[in-house]
mmCIF file of C-alpha atoms in Angstrom:
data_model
loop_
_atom_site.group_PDB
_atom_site.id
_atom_site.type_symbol
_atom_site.label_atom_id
_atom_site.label_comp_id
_atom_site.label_asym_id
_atom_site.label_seq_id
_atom_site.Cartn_x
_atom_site.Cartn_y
_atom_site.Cartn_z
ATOM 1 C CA UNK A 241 15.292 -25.704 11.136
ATOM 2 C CA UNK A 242 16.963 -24.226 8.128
ATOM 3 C CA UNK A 243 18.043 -20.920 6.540
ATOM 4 C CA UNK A 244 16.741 -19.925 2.736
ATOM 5 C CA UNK A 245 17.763 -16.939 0.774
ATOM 6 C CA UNK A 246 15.428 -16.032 -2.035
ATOM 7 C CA UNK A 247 16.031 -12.765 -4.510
ATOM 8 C CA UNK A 248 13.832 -9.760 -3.866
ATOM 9 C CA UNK A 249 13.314 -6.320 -5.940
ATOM 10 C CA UNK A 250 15.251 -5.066 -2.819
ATOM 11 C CA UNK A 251 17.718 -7.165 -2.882
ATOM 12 C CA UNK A 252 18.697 -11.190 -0.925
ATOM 13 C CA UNK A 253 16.435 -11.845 1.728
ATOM 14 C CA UNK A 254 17.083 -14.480 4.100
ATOM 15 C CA UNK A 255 14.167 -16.091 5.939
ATOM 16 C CA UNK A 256 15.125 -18.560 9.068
ATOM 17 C CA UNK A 257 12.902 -20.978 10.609
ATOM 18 C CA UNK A 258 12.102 -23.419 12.819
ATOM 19 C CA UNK A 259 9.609 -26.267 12.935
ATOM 20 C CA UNK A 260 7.431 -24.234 13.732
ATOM 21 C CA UNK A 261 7.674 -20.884 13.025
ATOM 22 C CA UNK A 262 9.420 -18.087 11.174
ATOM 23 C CA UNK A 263 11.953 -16.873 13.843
ATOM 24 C CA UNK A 264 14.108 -14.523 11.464
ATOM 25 C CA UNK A 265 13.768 -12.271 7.830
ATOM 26 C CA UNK A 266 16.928 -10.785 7.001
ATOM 27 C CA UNK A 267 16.929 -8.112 4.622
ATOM 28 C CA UNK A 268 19.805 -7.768 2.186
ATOM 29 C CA UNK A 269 21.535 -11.011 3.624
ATOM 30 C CA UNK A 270 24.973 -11.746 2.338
ATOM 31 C CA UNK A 271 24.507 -15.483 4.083
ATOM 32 C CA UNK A 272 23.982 -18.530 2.159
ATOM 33 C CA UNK A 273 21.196 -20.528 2.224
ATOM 34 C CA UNK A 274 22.071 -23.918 4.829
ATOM 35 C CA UNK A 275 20.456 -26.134 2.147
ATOM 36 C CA UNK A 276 17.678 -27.185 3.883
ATOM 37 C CA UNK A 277 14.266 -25.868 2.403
ATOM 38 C CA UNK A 278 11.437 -26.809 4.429
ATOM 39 C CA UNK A 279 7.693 -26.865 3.446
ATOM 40 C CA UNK A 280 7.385 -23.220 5.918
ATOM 41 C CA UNK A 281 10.427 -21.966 4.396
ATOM 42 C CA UNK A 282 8.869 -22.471 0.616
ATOM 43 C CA UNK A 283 5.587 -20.900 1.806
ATOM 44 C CA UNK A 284 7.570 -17.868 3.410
ATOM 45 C CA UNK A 285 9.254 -17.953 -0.456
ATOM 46 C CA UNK A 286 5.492 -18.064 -1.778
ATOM 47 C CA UNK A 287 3.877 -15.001 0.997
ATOM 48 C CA UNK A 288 6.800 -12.959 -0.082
ATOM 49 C CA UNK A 289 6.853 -12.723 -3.114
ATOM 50 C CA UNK A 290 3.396 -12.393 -3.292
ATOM 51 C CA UNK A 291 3.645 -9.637 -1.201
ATOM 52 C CA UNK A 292 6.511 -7.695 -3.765
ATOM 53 C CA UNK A 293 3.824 -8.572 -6.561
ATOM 54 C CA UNK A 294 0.950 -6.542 -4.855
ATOM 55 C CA UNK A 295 -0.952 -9.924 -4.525
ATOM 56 C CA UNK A 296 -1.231 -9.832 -0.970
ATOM 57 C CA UNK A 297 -1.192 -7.194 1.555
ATOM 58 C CA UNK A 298 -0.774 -9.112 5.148
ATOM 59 C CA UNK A 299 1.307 -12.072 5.998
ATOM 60 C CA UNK A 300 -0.399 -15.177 7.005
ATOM 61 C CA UNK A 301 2.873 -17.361 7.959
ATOM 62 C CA UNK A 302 3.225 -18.016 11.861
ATOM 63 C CA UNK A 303 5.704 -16.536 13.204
ATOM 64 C CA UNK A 304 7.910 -15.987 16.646
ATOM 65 C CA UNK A 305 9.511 -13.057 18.079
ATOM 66 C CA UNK A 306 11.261 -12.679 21.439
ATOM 67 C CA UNK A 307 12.028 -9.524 23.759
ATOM 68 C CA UNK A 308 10.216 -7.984 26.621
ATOM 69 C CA UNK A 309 7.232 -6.860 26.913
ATOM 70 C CA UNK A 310 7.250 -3.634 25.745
ATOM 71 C CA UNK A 311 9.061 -4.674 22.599
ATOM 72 C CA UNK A 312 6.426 -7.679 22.329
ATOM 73 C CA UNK A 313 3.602 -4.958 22.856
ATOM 74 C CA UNK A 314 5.176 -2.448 19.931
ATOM 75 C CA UNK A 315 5.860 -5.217 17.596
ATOM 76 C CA UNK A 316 2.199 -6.468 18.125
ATOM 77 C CA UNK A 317 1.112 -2.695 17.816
ATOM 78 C CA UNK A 318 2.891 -2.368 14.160
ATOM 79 C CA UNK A 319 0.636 -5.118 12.398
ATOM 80 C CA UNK A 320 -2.064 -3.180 12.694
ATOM 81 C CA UNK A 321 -0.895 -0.588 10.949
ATOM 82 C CA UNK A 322 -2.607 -0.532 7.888
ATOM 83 C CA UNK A 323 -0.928 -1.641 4.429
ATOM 84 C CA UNK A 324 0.125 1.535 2.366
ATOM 85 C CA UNK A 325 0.102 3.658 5.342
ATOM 86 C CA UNK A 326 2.741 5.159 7.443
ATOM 87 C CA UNK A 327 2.589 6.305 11.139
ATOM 88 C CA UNK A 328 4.887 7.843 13.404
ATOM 89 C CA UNK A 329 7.333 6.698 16.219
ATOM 90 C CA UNK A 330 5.071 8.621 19.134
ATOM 91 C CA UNK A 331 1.959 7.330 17.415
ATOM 92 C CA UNK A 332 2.843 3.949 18.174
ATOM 93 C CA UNK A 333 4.285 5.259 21.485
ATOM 94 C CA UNK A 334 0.854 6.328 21.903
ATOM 95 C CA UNK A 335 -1.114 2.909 20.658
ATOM 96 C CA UNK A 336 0.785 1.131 23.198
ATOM 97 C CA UNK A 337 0.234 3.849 26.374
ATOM 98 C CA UNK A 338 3.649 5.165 26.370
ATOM 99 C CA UNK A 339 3.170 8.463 24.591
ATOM 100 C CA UNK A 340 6.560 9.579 26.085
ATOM 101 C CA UNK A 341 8.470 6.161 24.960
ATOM 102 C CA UNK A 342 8.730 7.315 21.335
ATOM 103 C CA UNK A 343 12.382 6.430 21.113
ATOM 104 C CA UNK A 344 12.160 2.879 22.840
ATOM 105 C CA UNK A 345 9.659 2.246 19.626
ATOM 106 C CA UNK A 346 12.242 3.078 17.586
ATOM 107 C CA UNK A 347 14.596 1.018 18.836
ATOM 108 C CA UNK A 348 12.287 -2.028 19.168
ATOM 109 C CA UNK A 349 11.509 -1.377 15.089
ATOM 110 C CA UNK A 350 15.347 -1.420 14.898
ATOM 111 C CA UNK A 351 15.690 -4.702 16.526
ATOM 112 C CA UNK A 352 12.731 -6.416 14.706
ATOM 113 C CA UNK A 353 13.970 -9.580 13.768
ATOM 114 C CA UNK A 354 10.979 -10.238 11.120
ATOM 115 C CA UNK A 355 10.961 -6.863 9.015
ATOM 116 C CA UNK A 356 7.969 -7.531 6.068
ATOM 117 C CA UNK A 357 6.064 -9.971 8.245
ATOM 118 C CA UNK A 358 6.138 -7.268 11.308
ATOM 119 C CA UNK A 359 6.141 -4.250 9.331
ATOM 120 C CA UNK A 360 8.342 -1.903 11.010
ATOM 121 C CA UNK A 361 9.174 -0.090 7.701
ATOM 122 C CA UNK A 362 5.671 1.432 8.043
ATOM 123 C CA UNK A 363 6.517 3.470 10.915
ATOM 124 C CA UNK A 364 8.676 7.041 10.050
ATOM 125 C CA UNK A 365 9.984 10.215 12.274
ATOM 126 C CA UNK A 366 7.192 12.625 13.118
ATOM 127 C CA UNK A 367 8.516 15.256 10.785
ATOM 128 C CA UNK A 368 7.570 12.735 7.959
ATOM 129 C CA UNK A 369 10.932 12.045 7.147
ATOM 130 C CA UNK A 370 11.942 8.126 7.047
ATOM 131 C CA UNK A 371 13.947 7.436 9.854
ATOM 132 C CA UNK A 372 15.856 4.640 10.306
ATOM 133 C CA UNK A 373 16.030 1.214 8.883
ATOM 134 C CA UNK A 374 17.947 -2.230 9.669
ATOM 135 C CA UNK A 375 18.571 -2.327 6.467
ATOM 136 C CA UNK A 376 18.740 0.807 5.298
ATOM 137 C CA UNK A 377 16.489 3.925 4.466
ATOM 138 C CA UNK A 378 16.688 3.994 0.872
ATOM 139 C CA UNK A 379 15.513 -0.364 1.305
ATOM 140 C CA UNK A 380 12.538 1.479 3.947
ATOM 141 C CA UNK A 381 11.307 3.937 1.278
ATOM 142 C CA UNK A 382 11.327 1.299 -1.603
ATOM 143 C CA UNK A 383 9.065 -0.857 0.516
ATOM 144 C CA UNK A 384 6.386 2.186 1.422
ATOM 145 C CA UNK A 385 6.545 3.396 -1.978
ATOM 146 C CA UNK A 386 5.820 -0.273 -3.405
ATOM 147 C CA UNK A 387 3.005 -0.289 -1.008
ATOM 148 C CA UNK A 388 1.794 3.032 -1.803
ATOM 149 C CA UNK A 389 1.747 1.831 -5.458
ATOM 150 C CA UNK A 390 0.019 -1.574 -4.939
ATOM 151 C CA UNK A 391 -2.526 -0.013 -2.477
#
């Protein structure tokens, strides 16, 4: 188990594991690093970076989320959404068959605990404006537009 923060164009990221898995990716972490660097932990370093280079366009680290099953089901949904692209809240809604459950999506995106691995930032209001973020929107729109550019 162990905590790591690495530097980012957007700023600290914090990436938690276990064993296992990747459990956690914190965006614009103010936490320390626990000082234990696993082998998964440098890999997440390795994927991630990668990624903010334009190297790689999906995440191949395993990874672990928890919720229900509707959050499990739109968190599943957003990894298919193509790199470089963005879709909107009801269209996952939709890709999951609950075309009315638009703003449950958006709160399961706001609870994602593994933003760039499960890539939440990809989904935006159905007016085409950004929506929300964990982070925050300015962080979402640096992320599309480095994906946009890197396409």
């Amino acid at each position: 188990m162990g905590y790591y923060v690495i530097s980012s164009p957007i700023g600290n990221i914090g990436i938690g594991a276990n064993e296992d898995f990747i459990t956690e990716i914190e965006l614009l972490t103010s936490r320390p690093s626990d000082g234990v660097v696993t082998p998964l932990l440098k890999r997440a370093e390795a994927e991630i970076n990668s990624y903010f280079l334009g190297k790689i366009k999906h995440f191949s680290l395993p990874f672990q989320y928890k919720g229900t099953k509707f959050k499990q089901d739109v968190l599943r949904a957003l990894t298919t959404i193509p790199y470089g692209t963005t879709v909107s809240y009801k269209t996952v809604a939709i890709m999951i068959d609950h075309p009315k459950a638009y703003r449950a999506v958006g709160t399961a995106c706001a609870t994602n605990n593994l933003p760039l691995i499960i890539p939440c930032h990809r989904v935006i209001k159905s007016d085409n404006t950004i929506g929300g973020f964990g982070a925050r929107p300015d962080i979402k729109q640096k992320i599309i537009d480095l994906e946009v550019i890197n396409k």
